[in-house]
mmCIF file of C-alpha atoms in Angstrom:
data_model
loop_
_atom_site.group_PDB
_atom_site.id
_atom_site.type_symbol
_atom_site.label_atom_id
_atom_site.label_comp_id
_atom_site.label_asym_id
_atom_site.label_seq_id
_atom_site.Cartn_x
_atom_site.Cartn_y
_atom_site.Cartn_z
ATOM 1 C CA MET A 1 50.169 105.133 87.390
ATOM 2 C CA THR A 2 50.631 101.455 86.758
ATOM 3 C CA ASP A 3 51.544 100.179 83.423
ATOM 4 C CA PRO A 4 48.666 99.206 81.516
ATOM 5 C CA VAL A 5 47.734 95.279 82.152
ATOM 6 C CA PRO A 6 47.848 93.072 78.676
ATOM 7 C CA HIS A 7 44.436 92.080 77.166
ATOM 8 C CA SER A 8 42.731 89.097 78.490
ATOM 9 C CA ASP A 9 42.911 88.321 74.239
ATOM 10 C CA ASP A 10 46.365 89.043 74.403
ATOM 11 C CA VAL A 11 47.257 85.923 76.990
ATOM 12 C CA THR A 12 46.477 83.024 78.112
ATOM 13 C CA TRP A 13 45.937 82.979 81.909
ATOM 14 C CA THR A 14 47.002 79.557 83.377
ATOM 15 C CA ASP A 15 44.375 80.906 86.730
ATOM 16 C CA PRO A 16 42.972 84.002 86.079
ATOM 17 C CA THR A 17 42.410 85.174 89.719
ATOM 18 C CA CYS A 18 46.006 83.950 90.969
ATOM 19 C CA PRO A 19 48.364 87.297 91.087
ATOM 20 C CA VAL A 20 51.097 84.899 91.511
ATOM 21 C CA ALA A 21 50.182 82.484 88.511
ATOM 22 C CA ARG A 22 49.342 86.233 85.998
ATOM 23 C CA THR A 23 52.539 86.846 86.175
ATOM 24 C CA LEU A 24 54.086 83.881 85.244
ATOM 25 C CA ASP A 25 52.382 84.373 82.456
ATOM 26 C CA LEU A 26 53.738 86.894 81.478
ATOM 27 C CA VAL A 27 57.472 86.948 82.245
ATOM 28 C CA GLY A 28 57.798 83.634 83.983
ATOM 29 C CA ASP A 29 60.248 82.179 81.688
ATOM 30 C CA ARG A 30 63.481 81.408 82.363
ATOM 31 C CA TRP A 31 64.715 84.089 78.964
ATOM 32 C CA SER A 32 62.465 86.548 80.021
ATOM 33 C CA LEU A 33 63.005 87.369 83.437
ATOM 34 C CA LEU A 34 67.053 86.983 82.369
ATOM 35 C CA ILE A 35 66.317 90.090 79.667
ATOM 36 C CA VAL A 36 64.603 91.574 82.569
ATOM 37 C CA ARG A 37 67.980 90.965 84.795
ATOM 38 C CA ASP A 38 70.350 92.476 82.294
ATOM 39 C CA ALA A 39 67.959 95.280 81.449
ATOM 40 C CA MET A 40 68.125 96.411 85.345
ATOM 41 C CA ASP A 41 72.135 95.894 84.765
ATOM 42 C CA GLY A 42 72.363 97.787 81.934
ATOM 43 C CA ALA A 43 71.931 96.000 78.373
ATOM 44 C CA ARG A 44 69.303 98.176 76.061
ATOM 45 C CA ALA A 45 70.204 96.741 72.231
ATOM 46 C CA PHE A 46 69.525 93.365 71.039
ATOM 47 C CA THR A 47 73.521 92.555 70.869
ATOM 48 C CA ASP A 48 73.951 93.473 74.863
ATOM 49 C CA PHE A 49 71.326 91.167 75.802
ATOM 50 C CA GLN A 50 72.556 88.668 73.101
ATOM 51 C CA GLN A 51 76.335 88.343 74.003
ATOM 52 C CA ARG A 52 75.194 89.052 78.227
ATOM 53 C CA THR A 53 72.438 85.398 78.441
ATOM 54 C CA GLY A 54 73.666 83.695 75.508
ATOM 55 C CA ILE A 55 69.944 83.017 73.916
ATOM 56 C CA ALA A 56 69.257 82.394 70.271
ATOM 57 C CA ARG A 57 68.043 85.192 67.951
ATOM 58 C CA ASN A 58 64.930 84.336 66.891
ATOM 59 C CA ILE A 59 64.204 83.452 70.987
ATOM 60 C CA LEU A 60 65.344 86.800 71.739
ATOM 61 C CA THR A 61 63.526 88.747 69.119
ATOM 62 C CA ASP A 62 60.078 86.742 70.826
ATOM 63 C CA ARG A 63 61.122 87.907 73.740
ATOM 64 C CA LEU A 64 61.217 90.639 73.878
ATOM 65 C CA ARG A 65 58.317 91.435 71.706
ATOM 66 C CA ARG A 66 56.520 89.677 73.870
ATOM 67 C CA LEU A 67 58.043 91.642 77.389
ATOM 68 C CA VAL A 68 57.109 95.424 75.152
ATOM 69 C CA GLU A 69 53.877 94.011 74.582
ATOM 70 C CA ARG A 70 53.138 93.318 78.132
ATOM 71 C CA GLY A 71 54.223 96.550 79.179
ATOM 72 C CA VAL A 72 57.639 95.153 81.048
ATOM 73 C CA LEU A 73 59.864 96.737 77.865
ATOM 74 C CA ASP A 74 59.833 100.374 76.181
ATOM 75 C CA ARG A 75 60.834 99.923 72.924
ATOM 76 C CA GLU A 76 62.821 103.032 71.205
ATOM 77 C CA VAL A 77 64.958 104.006 67.635
ATOM 78 C CA ALA A 78 67.962 104.358 69.339
ATOM 79 C CA ALA A 79 70.220 107.965 69.130
ATOM 80 C CA SER A 80 72.365 107.101 66.083
ATOM 81 C CA GLY A 81 68.567 105.918 64.237
ATOM 82 C CA ARG A 82 70.393 103.096 63.315
ATOM 83 C CA ARG A 83 68.676 100.521 66.293
ATOM 84 C CA GLN A 84 66.146 99.584 68.971
ATOM 85 C CA VAL A 85 66.991 100.123 72.724
ATOM 86 C CA TYR A 86 65.170 98.813 74.936
ATOM 87 C CA THR A 87 64.088 100.435 78.894
ATOM 88 C CA LEU A 88 62.432 99.026 81.479
ATOM 89 C CA THR A 89 59.311 100.690 82.125
ATOM 90 C CA GLN A 90 58.049 100.700 85.747
ATOM 91 C CA ALA A 91 56.385 97.452 85.264
ATOM 92 C CA GLY A 92 59.964 96.335 84.436
ATOM 93 C CA ARG A 93 61.279 98.398 87.291
ATOM 94 C CA ASP A 94 59.052 97.108 89.694
ATOM 95 C CA LEU A 95 60.289 93.289 89.388
ATOM 96 C CA PHE A 96 63.595 94.579 91.121
ATOM 97 C CA THR A 97 62.740 92.713 94.200
ATOM 98 C CA VAL A 98 61.778 89.749 92.225
ATOM 99 C CA VAL A 99 64.763 89.497 90.919
ATOM 100 C CA VAL A 100 66.124 90.335 93.872
ATOM 101 C CA ALA A 101 64.220 87.974 96.112
ATOM 102 C CA LEU A 102 65.315 84.403 92.977
ATOM 103 C CA ARG A 103 69.211 86.257 93.319
ATOM 104 C CA GLN A 104 69.114 85.661 97.022
ATOM 105 C CA TRP A 105 66.773 81.860 97.209
ATOM 106 C CA GLY A 106 69.670 81.067 94.338
ATOM 107 C CA GLU A 107 72.953 82.148 96.703
ATOM 108 C CA ARG A 108 71.479 80.059 99.217
ATOM 109 C CA HIS A 109 69.676 76.824 97.666
ATOM 110 C CA ALA A 110 71.872 76.792 94.113
ATOM 111 C CA PHE A 111 75.800 76.652 95.185
ATOM 112 C CA ASP A 112 77.944 74.307 96.861
ATOM 113 C CA ALA A 113 79.823 77.004 100.046
ATOM 114 C CA ASP A 114 82.871 77.316 97.781
ATOM 115 C CA GLU A 115 81.559 78.144 94.804
ATOM 116 C CA ALA A 116 82.102 81.229 92.774
ATOM 117 C CA ARG A 117 79.081 83.386 92.303
ATOM 118 C CA SER A 118 78.483 86.924 91.441
ATOM 119 C CA ALA A 119 77.286 89.238 93.659
ATOM 120 C CA LEU A 120 74.705 92.704 94.242
ATOM 121 C CA VAL A 121 75.679 94.963 96.100
ATOM 122 C CA ASP A 122 74.411 98.332 97.062
ATOM 123 C CA GLU A 123 76.237 101.999 96.409
ATOM 124 C CA ARG A 124 78.661 100.920 99.164
ATOM 125 C CA GLY A 125 79.106 98.235 97.814
ATOM 126 C CA LEU A 126 77.458 95.412 100.182
ATOM 127 C CA ALA A 127 75.256 92.828 100.239
ATOM 128 C CA LEU A 128 71.682 93.589 100.368
ATOM 129 C CA ALA A 129 69.858 91.879 102.966
ATOM 130 C CA GLU A 130 67.427 89.333 103.041
ATOM 131 C CA LEU A 131 64.618 90.017 102.230
ATOM 132 C CA ARG A 132 61.899 89.157 104.250
ATOM 133 C CA PRO A 133 58.224 88.959 103.911
ATOM 134 C CA THR A 134 56.190 91.200 106.990
ATOM 135 C CA ASP A 135 52.571 91.668 107.644
ATOM 136 C CA SER A 136 51.301 94.956 108.312
ATOM 137 C CA ARG A 137 52.743 94.954 111.630
ATOM 138 C CA GLY A 138 56.579 94.878 110.531
ATOM 139 C CA VAL A 139 56.780 91.402 111.645
ATOM 140 C CA PRO A 140 58.413 88.723 110.095
ATOM 141 C CA VAL A 141 55.510 85.911 107.998
ATOM 142 C CA ASP A 142 56.409 82.839 106.164
ATOM 143 C CA PRO A 143 53.798 80.079 105.056
ATOM 144 C CA ASP A 144 52.664 78.830 108.598
ATOM 145 C CA SER A 145 51.150 82.548 109.005
ATOM 146 C CA THR A 146 50.007 83.967 105.764
ATOM 147 C CA SER A 147 46.436 82.322 103.731
ATOM 148 C CA VAL A 148 45.645 83.286 100.974
ATOM 149 C CA ARG A 149 42.109 85.060 100.342
ATOM 150 C CA LYS A 150 39.879 85.274 97.379
ATOM 151 C CA ASP A 151 38.202 88.109 96.630
ATOM 152 C CA TYR A 152 36.189 88.106 93.424
#
Protein backbone atom coordinates (compact mmCIF):
# COMPACT_ATOMS: atom_id res chain seq x y z
CA MET A 1 0.00 0.00 0.00
CA THR A 2 1.27 3.49 -0.77
CA ASP A 3 1.21 6.46 1.56
CA PRO A 4 -1.52 9.03 0.96
CA VAL A 5 -0.88 11.79 -1.53
CA PRO A 6 -1.42 15.31 -0.15
CA HIS A 7 -4.72 16.84 -1.20
CA SER A 8 -4.50 19.39 -3.98
CA ASP A 9 -5.44 22.14 -1.51
CA ASP A 10 -2.38 21.21 0.61
CA VAL A 11 0.17 21.84 -2.15
CA THR A 12 0.31 24.20 -5.09
CA TRP A 13 1.49 22.04 -7.98
CA THR A 14 4.03 23.69 -10.28
CA ASP A 15 3.07 21.37 -13.15
CA PRO A 16 0.11 19.20 -12.09
CA THR A 17 0.64 16.43 -14.67
CA CYS A 18 4.41 16.01 -14.26
CA PRO A 19 5.64 13.48 -11.65
CA VAL A 20 9.06 15.19 -11.49
CA ALA A 21 7.49 18.58 -10.75
CA ARG A 22 5.12 17.10 -8.15
CA THR A 23 8.00 15.33 -6.41
CA LEU A 24 9.99 18.56 -6.29
CA ASP A 25 6.92 20.39 -4.96
CA LEU A 26 6.77 17.85 -2.12
CA VAL A 27 10.44 17.32 -1.22
CA GLY A 28 12.54 19.37 -3.62
CA ASP A 29 14.07 22.01 -1.42
CA ARG A 30 17.59 21.57 -0.10
CA TRP A 31 16.68 21.23 3.57
CA SER A 32 13.92 18.67 3.04
CA LEU A 33 16.19 16.34 1.09
CA LEU A 34 18.97 16.72 3.68
CA ILE A 35 16.49 15.85 6.44
CA VAL A 36 15.41 12.77 4.47
CA ARG A 37 19.07 11.86 3.90
CA ASP A 38 19.78 12.12 7.63
CA ALA A 39 16.66 10.14 8.55
CA MET A 40 18.00 7.39 6.28
CA ASP A 41 21.25 7.58 8.24
CA GLY A 42 19.55 7.20 11.64
CA ALA A 43 18.59 10.74 12.71
CA ARG A 44 15.34 10.67 14.68
CA ALA A 45 15.14 13.67 17.01
CA PHE A 46 14.96 17.39 16.24
CA THR A 47 18.44 17.88 17.73
CA ASP A 48 19.83 15.06 15.52
CA PHE A 49 18.67 16.86 12.38
CA GLN A 50 19.80 20.26 13.60
CA GLN A 51 23.30 19.09 14.54
CA ARG A 52 23.82 17.15 11.30
CA THR A 53 22.60 19.89 8.95
CA GLY A 54 23.24 23.14 10.85
CA ILE A 55 19.74 24.25 9.82
CA ALA A 56 18.08 27.11 11.73
CA ARG A 57 15.49 25.92 14.27
CA ASN A 58 12.57 27.72 12.62
CA ILE A 59 13.37 26.29 9.19
CA LEU A 60 13.83 22.79 10.62
CA THR A 61 10.50 23.03 12.44
CA ASP A 62 8.79 24.05 9.19
CA ARG A 63 10.42 21.33 7.06
CA LEU A 64 9.73 18.56 9.58
CA ARG A 65 6.07 19.66 9.75
CA ARG A 66 5.79 19.66 5.95
CA LEU A 67 7.48 16.28 5.57
CA VAL A 68 5.03 14.80 8.10
CA GLU A 69 2.03 16.46 6.40
CA ARG A 70 3.19 15.22 3.00
CA GLY A 71 3.58 11.62 4.14
CA VAL A 72 7.38 11.40 3.99
CA LEU A 73 8.00 11.21 7.76
CA ASP A 74 5.95 9.95 10.71
CA ARG A 75 6.10 11.83 14.01
CA GLU A 76 5.50 10.18 17.36
CA VAL A 77 6.31 10.78 21.00
CA ALA A 78 9.56 9.15 22.10
CA ALA A 79 9.48 6.38 24.71
CA SER A 80 10.65 8.92 27.31
CA GLY A 81 7.55 10.98 26.56
CA ARG A 82 9.65 14.15 26.47
CA ARG A 83 10.30 14.68 22.77
CA GLN A 84 9.10 13.93 19.27
CA VAL A 85 10.88 11.42 17.06
CA TYR A 86 10.66 11.14 13.30
CA THR A 87 10.83 8.02 11.16
CA LEU A 88 10.59 7.51 7.43
CA THR A 89 7.28 6.33 6.03
CA GLN A 90 7.33 3.96 3.07
CA ALA A 91 7.10 7.03 0.82
CA GLY A 92 10.17 8.42 2.60
CA ARG A 93 12.04 5.13 2.25
CA ASP A 94 11.16 5.15 -1.46
CA LEU A 95 13.27 8.31 -1.78
CA PHE A 96 16.41 6.20 -1.16
CA THR A 97 17.00 5.74 -4.87
CA VAL A 98 16.64 9.50 -5.39
CA VAL A 99 19.16 10.25 -2.64
CA VAL A 100 21.60 7.66 -4.03
CA ALA A 101 21.21 9.13 -7.53
CA LEU A 102 21.92 12.65 -6.20
CA ARG A 103 24.93 11.33 -4.28
CA GLN A 104 26.35 9.56 -7.31
CA TRP A 105 25.80 12.60 -9.53
CA GLY A 106 27.62 14.69 -6.91
CA GLU A 107 30.49 12.22 -6.77
CA ARG A 108 30.93 12.56 -10.55
CA HIS A 109 30.29 16.30 -10.98
CA ALA A 110 30.63 18.22 -7.69
CA PHE A 111 34.11 17.24 -6.48
CA ASP A 112 37.62 17.55 -7.78
CA ALA A 113 39.35 14.18 -8.21
CA ASP A 114 41.53 14.62 -5.09
CA GLU A 115 38.83 16.20 -2.90
CA ALA A 116 37.71 14.36 0.27
CA ARG A 117 34.10 13.13 0.37
CA SER A 118 31.90 10.73 2.27
CA ALA A 119 31.08 7.35 0.75
CA LEU A 120 27.90 5.27 0.79
CA VAL A 121 28.77 1.59 1.08
CA ASP A 122 26.87 -1.69 1.34
CA GLU A 123 26.91 -4.12 4.28
CA ARG A 124 30.30 -5.44 3.13
CA GLY A 125 31.83 -1.96 2.99
CA LEU A 126 31.85 -1.84 -0.81
CA ALA A 127 30.70 1.10 -2.93
CA LEU A 128 27.29 0.77 -4.56
CA ALA A 129 27.08 0.12 -8.28
CA GLU A 130 26.28 3.17 -10.37
CA LEU A 131 22.54 3.67 -10.82
CA ARG A 132 21.48 3.65 -14.44
CA PRO A 133 17.89 3.55 -15.73
CA THR A 134 16.94 0.69 -18.03
CA ASP A 135 13.99 -0.08 -20.27
CA SER A 136 11.54 -2.95 -19.73
CA ARG A 137 14.11 -5.42 -21.16
CA GLY A 138 16.98 -4.20 -18.97
CA VAL A 139 18.69 -2.21 -21.73
CA PRO A 140 20.25 1.09 -20.56
CA VAL A 141 18.32 4.21 -21.60
CA ASP A 142 19.15 7.92 -21.67
CA PRO A 143 17.46 11.21 -22.67
CA ASP A 144 17.93 10.37 -26.36
CA SER A 145 16.13 7.02 -26.12
CA THR A 146 13.13 8.00 -23.97
CA SER A 147 10.17 10.33 -24.25
CA VAL A 148 7.32 11.53 -22.03
CA ARG A 149 3.86 10.28 -22.91
CA LYS A 150 0.94 12.34 -21.61
CA ASP A 151 -1.63 9.92 -20.11
CA TYR A 152 -4.54 12.07 -19.07
